[in-house]
Coordinates of C-alpha atoms in Angstrom, one line a residue:
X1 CA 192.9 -59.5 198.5
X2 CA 195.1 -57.8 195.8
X3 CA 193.4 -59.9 193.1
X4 CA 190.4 -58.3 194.0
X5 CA 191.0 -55.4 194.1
X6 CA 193.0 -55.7 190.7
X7 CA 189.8 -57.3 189.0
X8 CA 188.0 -54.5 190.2
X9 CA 189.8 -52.0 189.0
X10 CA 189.5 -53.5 185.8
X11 CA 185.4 -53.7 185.5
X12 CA 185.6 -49.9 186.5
X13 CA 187.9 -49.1 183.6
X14 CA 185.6 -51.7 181.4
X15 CA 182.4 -49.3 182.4
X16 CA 184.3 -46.0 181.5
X17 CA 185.7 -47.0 178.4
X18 CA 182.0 -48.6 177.5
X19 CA 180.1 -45.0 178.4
X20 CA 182.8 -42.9 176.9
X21 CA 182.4 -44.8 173.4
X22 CA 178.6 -44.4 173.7
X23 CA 179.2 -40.8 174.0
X24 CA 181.7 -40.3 171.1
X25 CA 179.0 -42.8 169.2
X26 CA 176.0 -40.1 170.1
X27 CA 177.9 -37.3 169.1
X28 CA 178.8 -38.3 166.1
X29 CA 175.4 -38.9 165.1
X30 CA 174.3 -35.6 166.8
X31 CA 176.8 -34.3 164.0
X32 CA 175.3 -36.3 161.2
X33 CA 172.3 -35.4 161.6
X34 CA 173.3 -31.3 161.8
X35 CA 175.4 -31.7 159.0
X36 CA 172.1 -33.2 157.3
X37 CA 169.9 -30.1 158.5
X38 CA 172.7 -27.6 157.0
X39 CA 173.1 -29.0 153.7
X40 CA 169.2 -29.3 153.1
X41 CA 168.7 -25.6 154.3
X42 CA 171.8 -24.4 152.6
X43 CA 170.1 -25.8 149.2
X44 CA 167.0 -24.8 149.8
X45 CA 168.3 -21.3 150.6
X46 CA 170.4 -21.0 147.5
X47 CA 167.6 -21.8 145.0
X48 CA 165.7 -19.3 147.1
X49 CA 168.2 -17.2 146.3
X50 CA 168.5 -17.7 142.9
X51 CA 165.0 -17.4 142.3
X52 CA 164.9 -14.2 144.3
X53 CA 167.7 -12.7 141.8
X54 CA 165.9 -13.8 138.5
X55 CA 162.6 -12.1 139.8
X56 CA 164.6 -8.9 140.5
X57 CA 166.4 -8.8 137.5
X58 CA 163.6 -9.2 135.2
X59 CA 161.5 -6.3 138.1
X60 CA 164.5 -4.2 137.1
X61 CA 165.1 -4.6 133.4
X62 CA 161.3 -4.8 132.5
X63 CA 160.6 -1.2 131.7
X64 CA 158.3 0.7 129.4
X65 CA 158.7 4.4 128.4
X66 CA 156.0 6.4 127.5
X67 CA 156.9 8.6 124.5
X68 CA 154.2 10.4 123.5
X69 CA 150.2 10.9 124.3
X70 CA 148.3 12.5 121.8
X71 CA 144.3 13.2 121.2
X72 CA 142.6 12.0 118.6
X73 CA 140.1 14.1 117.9
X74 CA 138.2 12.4 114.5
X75 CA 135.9 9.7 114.7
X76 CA 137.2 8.5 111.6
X77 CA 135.4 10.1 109.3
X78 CA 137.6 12.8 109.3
X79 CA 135.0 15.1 111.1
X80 CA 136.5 16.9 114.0
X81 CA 134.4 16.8 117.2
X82 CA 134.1 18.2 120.4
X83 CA 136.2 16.1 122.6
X84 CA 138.8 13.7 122.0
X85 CA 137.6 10.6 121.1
X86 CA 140.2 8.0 121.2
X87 CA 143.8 7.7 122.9
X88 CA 146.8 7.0 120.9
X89 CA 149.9 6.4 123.5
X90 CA 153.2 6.0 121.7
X91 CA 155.6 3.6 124.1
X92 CA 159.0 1.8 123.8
X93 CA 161.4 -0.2 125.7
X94 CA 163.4 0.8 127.9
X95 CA 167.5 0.5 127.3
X96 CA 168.0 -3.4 128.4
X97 CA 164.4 -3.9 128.7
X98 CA 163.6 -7.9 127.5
X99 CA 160.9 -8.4 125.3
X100 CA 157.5 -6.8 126.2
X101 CA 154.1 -9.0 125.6
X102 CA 151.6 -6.5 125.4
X103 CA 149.2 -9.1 126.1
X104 CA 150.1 -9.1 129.6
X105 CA 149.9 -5.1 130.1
X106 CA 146.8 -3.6 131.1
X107 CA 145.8 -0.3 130.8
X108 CA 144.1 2.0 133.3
X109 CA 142.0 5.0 132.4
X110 CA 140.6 6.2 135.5
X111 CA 138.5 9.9 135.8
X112 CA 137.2 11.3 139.1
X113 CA 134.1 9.2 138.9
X114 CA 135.0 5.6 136.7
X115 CA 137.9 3.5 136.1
X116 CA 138.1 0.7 133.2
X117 CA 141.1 -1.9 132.9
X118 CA 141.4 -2.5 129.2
X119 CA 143.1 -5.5 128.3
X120 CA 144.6 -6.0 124.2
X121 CA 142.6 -6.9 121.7
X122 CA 142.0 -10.2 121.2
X123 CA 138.8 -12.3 119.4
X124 CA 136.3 -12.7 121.9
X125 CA 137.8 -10.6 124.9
X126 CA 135.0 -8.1 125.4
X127 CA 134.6 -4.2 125.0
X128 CA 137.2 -3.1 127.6
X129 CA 140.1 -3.1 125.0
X130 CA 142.7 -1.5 123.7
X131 CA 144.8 -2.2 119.9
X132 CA 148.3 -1.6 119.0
X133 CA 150.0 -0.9 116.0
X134 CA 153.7 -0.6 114.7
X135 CA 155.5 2.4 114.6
X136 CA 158.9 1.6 114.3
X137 CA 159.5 -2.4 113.8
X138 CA 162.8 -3.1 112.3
X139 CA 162.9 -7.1 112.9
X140 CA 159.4 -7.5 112.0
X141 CA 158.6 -9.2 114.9
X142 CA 155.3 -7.2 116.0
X143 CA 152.2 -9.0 114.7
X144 CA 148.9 -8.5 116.3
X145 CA 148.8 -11.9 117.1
X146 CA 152.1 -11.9 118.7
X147 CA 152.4 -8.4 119.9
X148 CA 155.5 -8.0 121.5
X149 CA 158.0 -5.5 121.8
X150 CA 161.5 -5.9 121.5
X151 CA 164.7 -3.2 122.0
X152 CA 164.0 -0.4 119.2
X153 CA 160.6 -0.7 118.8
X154 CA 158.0 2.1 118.8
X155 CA 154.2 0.7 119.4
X156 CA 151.4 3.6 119.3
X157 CA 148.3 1.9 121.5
X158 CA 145.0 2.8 121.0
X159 CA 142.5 4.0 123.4
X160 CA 138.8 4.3 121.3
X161 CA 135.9 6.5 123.2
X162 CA 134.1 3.3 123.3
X163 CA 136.5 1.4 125.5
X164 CA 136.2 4.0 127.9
X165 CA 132.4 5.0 128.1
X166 CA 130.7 6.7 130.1
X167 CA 134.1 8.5 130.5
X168 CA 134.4 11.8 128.1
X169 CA 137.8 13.8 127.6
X170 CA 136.7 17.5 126.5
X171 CA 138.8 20.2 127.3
X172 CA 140.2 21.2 131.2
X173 CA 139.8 17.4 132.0
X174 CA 141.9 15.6 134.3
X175 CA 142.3 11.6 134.0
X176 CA 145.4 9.0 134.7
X177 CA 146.7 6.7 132.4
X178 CA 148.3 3.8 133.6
X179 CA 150.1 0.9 132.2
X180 CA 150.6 -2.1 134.0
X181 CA 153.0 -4.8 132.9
X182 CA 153.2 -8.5 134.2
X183 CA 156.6 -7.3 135.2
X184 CA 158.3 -4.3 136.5
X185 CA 157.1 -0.9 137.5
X186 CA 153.8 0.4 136.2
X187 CA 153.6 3.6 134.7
X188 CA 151.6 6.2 136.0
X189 CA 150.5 9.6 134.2
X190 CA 148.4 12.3 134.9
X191 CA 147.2 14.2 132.4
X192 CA 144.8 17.1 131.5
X193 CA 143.3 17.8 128.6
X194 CA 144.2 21.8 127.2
X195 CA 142.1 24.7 127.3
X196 CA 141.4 24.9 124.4
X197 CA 141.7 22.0 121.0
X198 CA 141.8 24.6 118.6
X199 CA 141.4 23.5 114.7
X200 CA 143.9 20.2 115.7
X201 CA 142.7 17.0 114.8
X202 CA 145.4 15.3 117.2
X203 CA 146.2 16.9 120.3
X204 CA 149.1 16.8 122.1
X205 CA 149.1 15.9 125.9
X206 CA 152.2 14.2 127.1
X207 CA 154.7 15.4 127.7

């Protein structure tokens, strides 16, 4: 009777110590596999994040400034007309600013009744264009096939009549000038034209 019970006993232990190791074995895999999952979403997160900070920093330190906007008011003849017949916008980097393509900035001229996106001037790119030309360009490193800006340059773009058609810009008229980059905040300017041109040939209107 006492063997029995003894034997017993001992299959019940056997049975507990079998579920208890099935347990510990489950959870350790249960842990495996979380510790898996975290890794893989702790990597994915921190490229994520790195990514995220590039993309800001260049948002931040991408910036034009406009420095001038004058009227040009010949049609290169040296005749002086009317209205103004082609847009010369002086700009620069900002302080910290990387390089600038100007191939990737578009500019807006919009009026009341049209709007034209004018892309750089490039063989073969259509009408709706605008050219550039060094001002200041101590490093020589502004080409009009590689036109970009670096810290300390001074571009002037131009805006011709033509580009902008059927848009005129005589005296009293309000338009907006934009310039969008592939990067960073655009830059956004209204501007109307003065009451009166006078005998200038080049008219200032920003600032």
């Amino acid at each position: 009777m006492k063997a029995n019970q003894k034997f017993l006993m001992d299959n019940e232990r056997g049975d507990i110590g079998v579920g208890t190791l099935i347990i510990f074995i489950a959870m350790v895999l249960v842990a495996a596999v979380a510790a898996t999952v975290l890794i893989y979403t702790t990597g994915a997160l921190q490229q994520k994040a790195t990514k995220t900070s590039k993309e800001a920093t260049q948002q931040i330190s991408s910036n034009i400034i406009v420095d001038k906007v004058l009227g040009n008011r010949t049609d290169g003849v040296g005749a002086v007309n009317d209205s103004i017949q082609s847009l010369l916008v002086r700009i620069k980097p900002d302080v910290g600013t990387t390089s600038i393509d100007l191939r990737q900035v578009i500019v807006t001229i919009m009026d009341k009744d049209y709007r034209f996106d004018l892309k750089y001037y490039t063989v073969g790119n259509g009408t709706s264009v605008y050219s550039a030309n060094a001002v200041r360009d101590e490093d020589v490193s502004f080409t009009a096939s590689a036109p970009v800006l670096n810290s300390g340059d001074l571009v002037e773009l131009v805006v011709n009549s033509s580009s902008i058609s059927p848009i005129t810009l005589p005296t009293r008229k309000t338009f907006w000038l934009s310039l969008n980059q592939e990067l960073g905040q655009a830059v956004n300017l209204e501007i109307t034209t003065p009451n009166s041109f006078g005998v200038y040939k080049f008219v200032p209107l920003y600032p």
